[in-house]
Amino acid sequence: DGGITQSPKYLFRKEGQNVTLSCEQNLNHDAMYWYRQDPGQGLRLIYYSQIVNDFQKGDIAEGYSVSREKKESFPLTVTSAQKNPTAFYLCASSDHAAGNYGYTFGSGTRLTVV
Amino acid sequence: GENVEQHPSTLSVQEGDSAVIKCTYSDSASNYFPWYKQELGKRPQLIIDIRSNVGEKKDQRIAVTLNKTAKHFSLHITETQPEDSAVYFCAAGGGDAGNMLTFGGGTRLMVKP
């Protein structure tokens, strides 16, 4: 997966249930991001983290939570407060090296509410 | 903050024709402009990028041009092939948002055989 691994590939959530999406990278990147993508739509930023033990809300953080306890890991929890969680979730990472802004994306998790 | 507008949202071309996708950005301090290709159900992958110290960059059939004065940049694909069919995203970064990228809304390119 090019150094960034998302699991599971498919996830089914029952109403009222919290689920956690995993994102792990071995690229030694400082920054990590979570995006939501709805069918035929663009990328919307949920949360991002520039450094371990710190993270910031993106444009659509409501109903989601994250943690960044290790540099290589940035799990996303979709809580029961997120009323319409069915979507494709993408994790990405980037290096803080001067001028190196390119993102590497994971292969995504497709979440469906059943 | 940065705002990136991308046009058109859909583009249909005949195989062998050229395709052009345009993006405008708002933050004059942005200095890094990547393009990502996303095939159906897959992750976005970087196909080409350009930095503000150059006006054009080419890689085989794809090229990107940048006009810093007008704050717009474009992706050019020549001799399109069916496998070029995908969603393309532009992005801008390196400005006030630091290493964060701001993405355009995407362009769905369809290449008809």
CSV table of N, CA and C in Angstrom, one decimal, chain B residues 8 14 17 23 26 28 33 38 40 47 52 62-63 79 92 100:
chain,number,residue,atom,x,y,z
B,8,PRO,N,-13.4,21.8,-15.8
B,8,PRO,CA,-14.8,21.5,-15.6
B,8,PRO,C,-15.0,20.4,-14.5
B,14,GLN,N,-12.8,12.3,-27.0
B,14,GLN,CA,-12.6,11.1,-27.8
B,14,GLN,C,-11.1,10.6,-27.7
B,17,ASP,N,-7.7,12.6,-28.5
B,17,ASP,CA,-7.8,14.0,-28.3
B,17,ASP,C,-7.1,14.5,-27.1
B,23,CYS,N,-7.5,25.0,-12.8
B,23,CYS,CA,-7.7,25.3,-11.4
B,23,CYS,C,-7.2,26.7,-11.1
B,26,SER,N,-6.5,31.0,-4.5
B,26,SER,CA,-6.6,32.3,-3.9
B,26,SER,C,-5.4,32.8,-3.1
B,28,SER,N,-1.9,33.8,-2.7
B,28,SER,CA,-0.7,34.1,-3.5
B,28,SER,C,0.6,33.5,-2.9
B,33,PHE,N,1.9,22.8,-6.3
B,33,PHE,CA,0.6,22.5,-7.0
B,33,PHE,C,0.7,21.1,-7.6
B,38,GLN,N,-7.5,9.7,-9.5
B,38,GLN,CA,-8.2,8.7,-8.7
B,38,GLN,C,-9.1,7.8,-9.6
B,40,LEU,N,-11.7,4.6,-10.2
B,40,LEU,CA,-12.9,4.2,-9.4
B,40,LEU,C,-12.6,3.3,-8.3
B,47,ILE,N,0.3,12.3,-9.9
B,47,ILE,CA,0.7,12.1,-11.3
B,47,ILE,C,1.7,13.1,-11.7
B,52,SER,N,6.4,26.8,-7.6
B,52,SER,CA,6.1,28.2,-8.1
B,52,SER,C,7.3,28.8,-8.9
B,62,ILE,N,1.5,14.0,-20.1
B,62,ILE,CA,0.9,15.0,-19.3
B,62,ILE,C,1.8,16.1,-19.0
B,63,ALA,N,1.2,17.3,-18.8
B,63,ALA,CA,2.0,18.5,-18.5
B,63,ALA,C,1.1,19.4,-17.6
B,79,GLU,N,-3.0,13.0,-26.5
B,79,GLU,CA,-3.2,11.7,-27.0
B,79,GLU,C,-3.9,10.8,-25.9
B,92,ALA,N,-3.4,22.9,-4.0
B,92,ALA,CA,-2.4,24.0,-3.7
B,92,ALA,C,-2.0,23.9,-2.3
B,100,MET,N,-0.1,21.9,4.5
B,100,MET,CA,-1.4,21.3,4.2
B,100,MET,C,-1.8,21.7,2.7
